[in-house]
PDB file of C-alpha atoms (C1' of nucleotides) in Angstrom:
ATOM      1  CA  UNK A 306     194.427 160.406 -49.958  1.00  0.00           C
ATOM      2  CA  UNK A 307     196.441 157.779 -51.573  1.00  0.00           C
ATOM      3  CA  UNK A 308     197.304 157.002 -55.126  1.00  0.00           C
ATOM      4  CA  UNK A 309     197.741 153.989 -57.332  1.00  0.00           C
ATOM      5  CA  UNK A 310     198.435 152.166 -60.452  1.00  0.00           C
ATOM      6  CA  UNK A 311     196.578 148.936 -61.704  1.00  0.00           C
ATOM      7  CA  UNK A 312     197.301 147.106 -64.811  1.00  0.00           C
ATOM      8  CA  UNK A 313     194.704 145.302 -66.453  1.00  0.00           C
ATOM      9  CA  UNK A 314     194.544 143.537 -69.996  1.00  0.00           C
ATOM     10  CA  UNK A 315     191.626 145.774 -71.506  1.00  0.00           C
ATOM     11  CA  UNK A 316     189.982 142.437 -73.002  1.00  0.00           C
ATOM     12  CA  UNK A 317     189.595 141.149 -69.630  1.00  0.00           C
ATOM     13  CA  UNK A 318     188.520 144.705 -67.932  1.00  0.00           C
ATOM     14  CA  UNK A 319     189.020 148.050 -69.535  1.00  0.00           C
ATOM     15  CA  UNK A 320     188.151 151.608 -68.865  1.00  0.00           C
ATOM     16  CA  UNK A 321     185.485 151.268 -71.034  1.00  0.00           C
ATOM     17  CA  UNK A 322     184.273 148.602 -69.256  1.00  0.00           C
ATOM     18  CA  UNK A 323     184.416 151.187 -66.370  1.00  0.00           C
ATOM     19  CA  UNK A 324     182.541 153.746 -68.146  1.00  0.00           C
ATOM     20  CA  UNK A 325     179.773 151.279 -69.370  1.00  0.00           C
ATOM     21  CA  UNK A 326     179.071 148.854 -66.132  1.00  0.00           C
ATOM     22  CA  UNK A 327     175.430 148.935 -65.269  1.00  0.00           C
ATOM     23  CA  UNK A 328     176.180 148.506 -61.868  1.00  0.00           C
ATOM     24  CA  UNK A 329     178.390 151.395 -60.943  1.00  0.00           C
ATOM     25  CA  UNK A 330     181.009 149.354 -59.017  1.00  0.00           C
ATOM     26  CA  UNK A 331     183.695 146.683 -60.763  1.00  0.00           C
ATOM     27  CA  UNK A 332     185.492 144.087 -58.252  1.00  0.00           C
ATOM     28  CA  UNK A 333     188.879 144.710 -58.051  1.00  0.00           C
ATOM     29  CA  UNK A 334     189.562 140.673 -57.943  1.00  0.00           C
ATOM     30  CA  UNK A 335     192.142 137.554 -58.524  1.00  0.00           C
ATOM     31  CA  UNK A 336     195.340 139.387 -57.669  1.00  0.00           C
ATOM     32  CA  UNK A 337     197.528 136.698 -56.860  1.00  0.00           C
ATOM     33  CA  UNK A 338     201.236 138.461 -55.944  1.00  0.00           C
ATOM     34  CA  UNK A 339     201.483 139.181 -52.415  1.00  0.00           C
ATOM     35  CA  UNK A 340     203.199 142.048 -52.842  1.00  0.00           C
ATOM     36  CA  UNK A 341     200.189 143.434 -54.961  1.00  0.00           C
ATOM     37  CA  UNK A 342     197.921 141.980 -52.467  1.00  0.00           C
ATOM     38  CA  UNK A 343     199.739 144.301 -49.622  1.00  0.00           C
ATOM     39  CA  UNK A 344     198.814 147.153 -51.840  1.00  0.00           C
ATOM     40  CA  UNK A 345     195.272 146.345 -52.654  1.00  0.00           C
ATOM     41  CA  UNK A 346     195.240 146.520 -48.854  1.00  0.00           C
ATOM     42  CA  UNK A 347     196.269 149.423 -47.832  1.00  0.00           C
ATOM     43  CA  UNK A 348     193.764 151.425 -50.422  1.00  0.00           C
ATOM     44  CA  UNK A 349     191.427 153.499 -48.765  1.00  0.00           C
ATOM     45  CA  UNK A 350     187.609 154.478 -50.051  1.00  0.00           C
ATOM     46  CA  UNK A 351     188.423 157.375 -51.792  1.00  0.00           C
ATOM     47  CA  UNK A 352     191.542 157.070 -52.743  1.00  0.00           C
ATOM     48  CA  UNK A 353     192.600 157.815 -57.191  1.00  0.00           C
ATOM     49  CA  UNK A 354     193.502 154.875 -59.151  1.00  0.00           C
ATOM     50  CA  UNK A 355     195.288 155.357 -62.703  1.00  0.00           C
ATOM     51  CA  UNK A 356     194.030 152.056 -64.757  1.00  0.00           C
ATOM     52  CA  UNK A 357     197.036 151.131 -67.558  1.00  0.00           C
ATOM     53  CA  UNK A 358     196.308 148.611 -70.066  1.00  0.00           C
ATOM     54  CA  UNK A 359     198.872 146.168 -70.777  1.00  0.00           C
ATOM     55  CA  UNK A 360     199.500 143.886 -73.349  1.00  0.00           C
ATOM     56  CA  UNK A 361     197.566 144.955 -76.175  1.00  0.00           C
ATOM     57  CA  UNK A 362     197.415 147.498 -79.190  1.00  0.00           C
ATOM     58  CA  UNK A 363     197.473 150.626 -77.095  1.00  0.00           C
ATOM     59  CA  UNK A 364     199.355 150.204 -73.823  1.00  0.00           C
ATOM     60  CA  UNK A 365     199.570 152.857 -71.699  1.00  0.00           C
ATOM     61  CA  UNK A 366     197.365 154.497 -68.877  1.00  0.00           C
ATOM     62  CA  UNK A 367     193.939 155.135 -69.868  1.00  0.00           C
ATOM     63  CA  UNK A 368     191.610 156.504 -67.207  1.00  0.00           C
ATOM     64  CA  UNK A 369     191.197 157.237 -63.464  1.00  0.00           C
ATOM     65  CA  UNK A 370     188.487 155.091 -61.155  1.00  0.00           C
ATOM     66  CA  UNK A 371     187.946 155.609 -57.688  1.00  0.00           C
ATOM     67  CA  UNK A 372     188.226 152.752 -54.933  1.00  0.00           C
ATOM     68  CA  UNK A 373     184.743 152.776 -53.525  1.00  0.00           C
ATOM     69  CA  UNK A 374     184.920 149.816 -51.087  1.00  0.00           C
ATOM     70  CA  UNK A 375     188.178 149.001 -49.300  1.00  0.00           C
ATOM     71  CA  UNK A 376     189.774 145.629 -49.123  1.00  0.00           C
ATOM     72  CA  UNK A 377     187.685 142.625 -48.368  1.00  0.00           C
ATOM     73  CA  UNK A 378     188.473 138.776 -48.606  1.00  0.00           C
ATOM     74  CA  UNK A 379     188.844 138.216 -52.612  1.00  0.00           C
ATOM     75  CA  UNK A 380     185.362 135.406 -53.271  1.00  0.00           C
ATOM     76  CA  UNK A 381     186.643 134.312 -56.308  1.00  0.00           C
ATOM     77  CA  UNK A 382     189.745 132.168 -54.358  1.00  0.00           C
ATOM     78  CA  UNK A 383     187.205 130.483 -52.836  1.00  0.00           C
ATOM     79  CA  UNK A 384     185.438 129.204 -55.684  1.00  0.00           C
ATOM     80  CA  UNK A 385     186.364 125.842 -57.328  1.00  0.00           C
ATOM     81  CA  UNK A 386     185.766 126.435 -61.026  1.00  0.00           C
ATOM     82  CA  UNK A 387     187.556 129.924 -60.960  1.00  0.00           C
ATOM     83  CA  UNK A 388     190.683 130.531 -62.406  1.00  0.00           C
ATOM     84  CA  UNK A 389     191.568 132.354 -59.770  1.00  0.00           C
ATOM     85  CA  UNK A 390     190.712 129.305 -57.023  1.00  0.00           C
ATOM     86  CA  UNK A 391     193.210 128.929 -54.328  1.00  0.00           C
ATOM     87  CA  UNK A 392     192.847 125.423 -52.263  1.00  0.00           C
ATOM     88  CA  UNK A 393     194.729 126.386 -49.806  1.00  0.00           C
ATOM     89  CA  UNK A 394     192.899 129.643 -48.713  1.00  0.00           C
ATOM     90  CA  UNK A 395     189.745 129.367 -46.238  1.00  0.00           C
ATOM     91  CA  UNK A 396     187.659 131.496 -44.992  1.00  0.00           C
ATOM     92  CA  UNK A 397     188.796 131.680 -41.772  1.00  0.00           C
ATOM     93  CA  UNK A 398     192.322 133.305 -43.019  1.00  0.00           C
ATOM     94  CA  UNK A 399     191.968 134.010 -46.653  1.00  0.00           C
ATOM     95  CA  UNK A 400     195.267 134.543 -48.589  1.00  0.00           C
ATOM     96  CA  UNK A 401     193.662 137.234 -51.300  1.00  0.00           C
ATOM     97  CA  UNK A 402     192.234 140.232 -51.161  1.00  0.00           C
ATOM     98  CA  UNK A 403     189.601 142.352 -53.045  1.00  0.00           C
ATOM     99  CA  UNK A 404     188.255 146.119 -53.945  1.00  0.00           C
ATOM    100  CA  UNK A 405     185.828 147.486 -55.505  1.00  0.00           C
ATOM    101  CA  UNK A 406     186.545 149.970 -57.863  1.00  0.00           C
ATOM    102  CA  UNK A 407     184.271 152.864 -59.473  1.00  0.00           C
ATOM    103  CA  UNK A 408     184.632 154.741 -62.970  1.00  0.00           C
ATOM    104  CA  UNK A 409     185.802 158.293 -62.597  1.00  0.00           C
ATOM    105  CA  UNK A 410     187.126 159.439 -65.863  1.00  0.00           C
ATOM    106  CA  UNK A 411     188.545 158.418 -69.136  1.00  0.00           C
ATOM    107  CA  UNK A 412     192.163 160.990 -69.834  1.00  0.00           C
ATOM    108  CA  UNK A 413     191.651 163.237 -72.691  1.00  0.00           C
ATOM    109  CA  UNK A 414     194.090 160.590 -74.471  1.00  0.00           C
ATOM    110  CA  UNK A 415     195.849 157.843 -73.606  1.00  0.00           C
ATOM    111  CA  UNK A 416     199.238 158.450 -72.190  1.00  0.00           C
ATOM    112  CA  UNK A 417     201.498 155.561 -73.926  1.00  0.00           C
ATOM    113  CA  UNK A 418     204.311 153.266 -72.276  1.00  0.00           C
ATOM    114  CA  UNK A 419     206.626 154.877 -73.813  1.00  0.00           C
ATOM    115  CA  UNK A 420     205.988 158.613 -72.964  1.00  0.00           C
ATOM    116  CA  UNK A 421     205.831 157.522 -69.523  1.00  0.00           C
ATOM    117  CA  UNK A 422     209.139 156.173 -69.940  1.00  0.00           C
ATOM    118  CA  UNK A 423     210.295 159.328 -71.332  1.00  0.00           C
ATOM    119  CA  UNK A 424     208.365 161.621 -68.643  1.00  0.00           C
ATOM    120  CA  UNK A 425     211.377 163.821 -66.445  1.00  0.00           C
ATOM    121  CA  UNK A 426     209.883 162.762 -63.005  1.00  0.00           C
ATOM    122  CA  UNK A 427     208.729 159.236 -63.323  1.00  0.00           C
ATOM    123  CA  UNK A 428     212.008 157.525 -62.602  1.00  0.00           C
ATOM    124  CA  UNK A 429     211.267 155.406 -59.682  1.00  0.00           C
ATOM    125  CA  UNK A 430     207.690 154.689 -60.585  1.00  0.00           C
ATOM    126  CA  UNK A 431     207.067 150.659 -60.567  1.00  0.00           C
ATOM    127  CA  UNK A 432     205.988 150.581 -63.824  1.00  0.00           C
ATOM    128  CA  UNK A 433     208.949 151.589 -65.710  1.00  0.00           C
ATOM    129  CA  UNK A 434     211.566 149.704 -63.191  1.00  0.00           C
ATOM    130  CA  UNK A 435     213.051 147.171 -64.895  1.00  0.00           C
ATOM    131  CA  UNK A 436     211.582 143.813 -65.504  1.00  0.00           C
ATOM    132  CA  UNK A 437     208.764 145.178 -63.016  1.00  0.00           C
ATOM    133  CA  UNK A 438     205.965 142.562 -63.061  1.00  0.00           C
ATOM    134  CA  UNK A 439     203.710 144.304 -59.900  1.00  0.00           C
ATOM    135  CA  UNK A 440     200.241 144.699 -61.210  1.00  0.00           C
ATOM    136  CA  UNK A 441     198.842 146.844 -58.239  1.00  0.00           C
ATOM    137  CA  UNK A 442     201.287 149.920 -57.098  1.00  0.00           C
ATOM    138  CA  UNK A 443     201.588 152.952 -55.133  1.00  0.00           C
ATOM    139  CA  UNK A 444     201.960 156.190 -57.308  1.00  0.00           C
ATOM    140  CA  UNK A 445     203.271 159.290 -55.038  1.00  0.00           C
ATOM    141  CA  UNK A 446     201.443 162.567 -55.495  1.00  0.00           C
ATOM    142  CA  UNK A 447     204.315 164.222 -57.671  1.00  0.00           C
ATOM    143  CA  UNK A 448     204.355 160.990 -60.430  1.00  0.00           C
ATOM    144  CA  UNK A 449     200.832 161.802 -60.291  1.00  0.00           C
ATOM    145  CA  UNK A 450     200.926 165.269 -61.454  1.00  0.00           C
ATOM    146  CA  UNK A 451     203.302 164.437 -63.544  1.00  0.00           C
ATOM    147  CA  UNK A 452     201.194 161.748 -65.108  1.00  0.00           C
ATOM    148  CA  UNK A 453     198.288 163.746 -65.449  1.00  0.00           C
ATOM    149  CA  UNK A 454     199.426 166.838 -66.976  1.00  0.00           C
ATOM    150  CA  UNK A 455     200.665 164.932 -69.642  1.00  0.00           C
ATOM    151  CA  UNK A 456     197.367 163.838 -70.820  1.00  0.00           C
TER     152      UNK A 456
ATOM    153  C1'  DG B1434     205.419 134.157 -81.081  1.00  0.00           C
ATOM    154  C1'  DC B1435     209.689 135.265 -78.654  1.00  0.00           C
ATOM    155  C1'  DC B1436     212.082 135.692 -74.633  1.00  0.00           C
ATOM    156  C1'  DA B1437     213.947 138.329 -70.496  1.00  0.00           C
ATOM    157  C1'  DA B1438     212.862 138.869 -65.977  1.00  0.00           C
ATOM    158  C1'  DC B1439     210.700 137.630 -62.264  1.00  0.00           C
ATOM    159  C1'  DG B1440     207.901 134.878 -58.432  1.00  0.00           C
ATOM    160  C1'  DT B1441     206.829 130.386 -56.784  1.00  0.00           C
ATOM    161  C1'  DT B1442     207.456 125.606 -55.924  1.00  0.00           C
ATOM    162  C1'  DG B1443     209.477 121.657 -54.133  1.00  0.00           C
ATOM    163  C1'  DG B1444     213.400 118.422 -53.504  1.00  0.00           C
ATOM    164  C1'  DC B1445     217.192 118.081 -50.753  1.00  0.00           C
TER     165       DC B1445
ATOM    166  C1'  DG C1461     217.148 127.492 -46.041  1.00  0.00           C
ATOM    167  C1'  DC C1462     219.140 126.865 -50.630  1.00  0.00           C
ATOM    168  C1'  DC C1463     218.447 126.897 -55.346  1.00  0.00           C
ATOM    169  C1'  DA C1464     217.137 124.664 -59.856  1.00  0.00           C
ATOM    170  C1'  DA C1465     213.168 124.094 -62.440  1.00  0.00           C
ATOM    171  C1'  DC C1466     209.106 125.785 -63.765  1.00  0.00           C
ATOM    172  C1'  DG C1467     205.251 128.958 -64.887  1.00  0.00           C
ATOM    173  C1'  DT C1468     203.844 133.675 -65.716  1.00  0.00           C
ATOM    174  C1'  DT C1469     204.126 138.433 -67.089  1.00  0.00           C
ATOM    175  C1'  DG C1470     204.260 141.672 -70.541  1.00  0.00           C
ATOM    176  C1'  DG C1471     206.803 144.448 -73.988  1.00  0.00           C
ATOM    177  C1'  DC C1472     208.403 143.887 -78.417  1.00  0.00           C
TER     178       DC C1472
END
DNA sequence: GCCAACGTTGGC
DNA sequence: GCCAACGTTGGC
């Protein structure tokens, strides 16, 4: 079972937000990097997802949800008045990809940027490369751990 | 609000 | 296919 990382901006979609939604699924929706697109696709029902909140008060990673349906053709870049509208996608060979995401658990704390940074272990985790700007990532088994015992 | 770092776009 | 210009990300 795979892991992963996805950043959100906790105004837009927080754990709370996880923790709270009346229906028990959130779309995982308008990722617009390919590269993060890739990932989004090779997620797996099942599989752990950290969610980190980025730019705001308290960034760091906040909670753990659970992808519940695998990737699916992203509706919102179909859509004229989204944001996330993409003209040149159809849907006979959409460009963007979707999950749907459950709430699993909030950490006892949030683990900050900058202990992550600091973590023995985490050194090639996307988050902390350089300059990184991937919003969806893989996180092996051992950053993981790593990760979580820290909370 | 600043700005470094990056991805994307489009002219050539 | 190169690369300059541009827009976006995201920590500070």
């Amino acid at each position: 079972m795979a892991k992963w990382l996805v950043k959100t901006e906790p105004s837009e979609c927080s754990i709370d937000d996880f923790e709270n939604a009346q229906v028990q699924t959130i779309p995982w929706d308008g990722v617009r990097n390919y590269q993060a697109r890739n990932f989004l696709q090779e997620m797996a029902e099942g599989d752990d997802v950290f969610v980190y909140h980025s730019s705001c008060k308290h960034i760091g990673v906040a909670g753990i949800v659970r992808v519940v349906t695998s990737a699916y053709p992203d509706p919102t870049q179909f859509r004229a008045d989204s944001p996330y509208y993409d003209p040149k996608s159809t849907p006979e060979k959409p460009r963007w990809q979707a999950v749907d995401m459950a709430f699993e658990k909030k950490l006892p704390r949030l683990i900050p940027l900058d202990e992550i940074k600091s973590l023995p272990g985490l050194e090639g985790l996307a988050l902390i490369r350089r300059g990184n700007r991937l919003s969806v990532m893989p996180v092996t088994e051992q950053q993981w751990q790593i990760i979580l015992a820290n909370a």
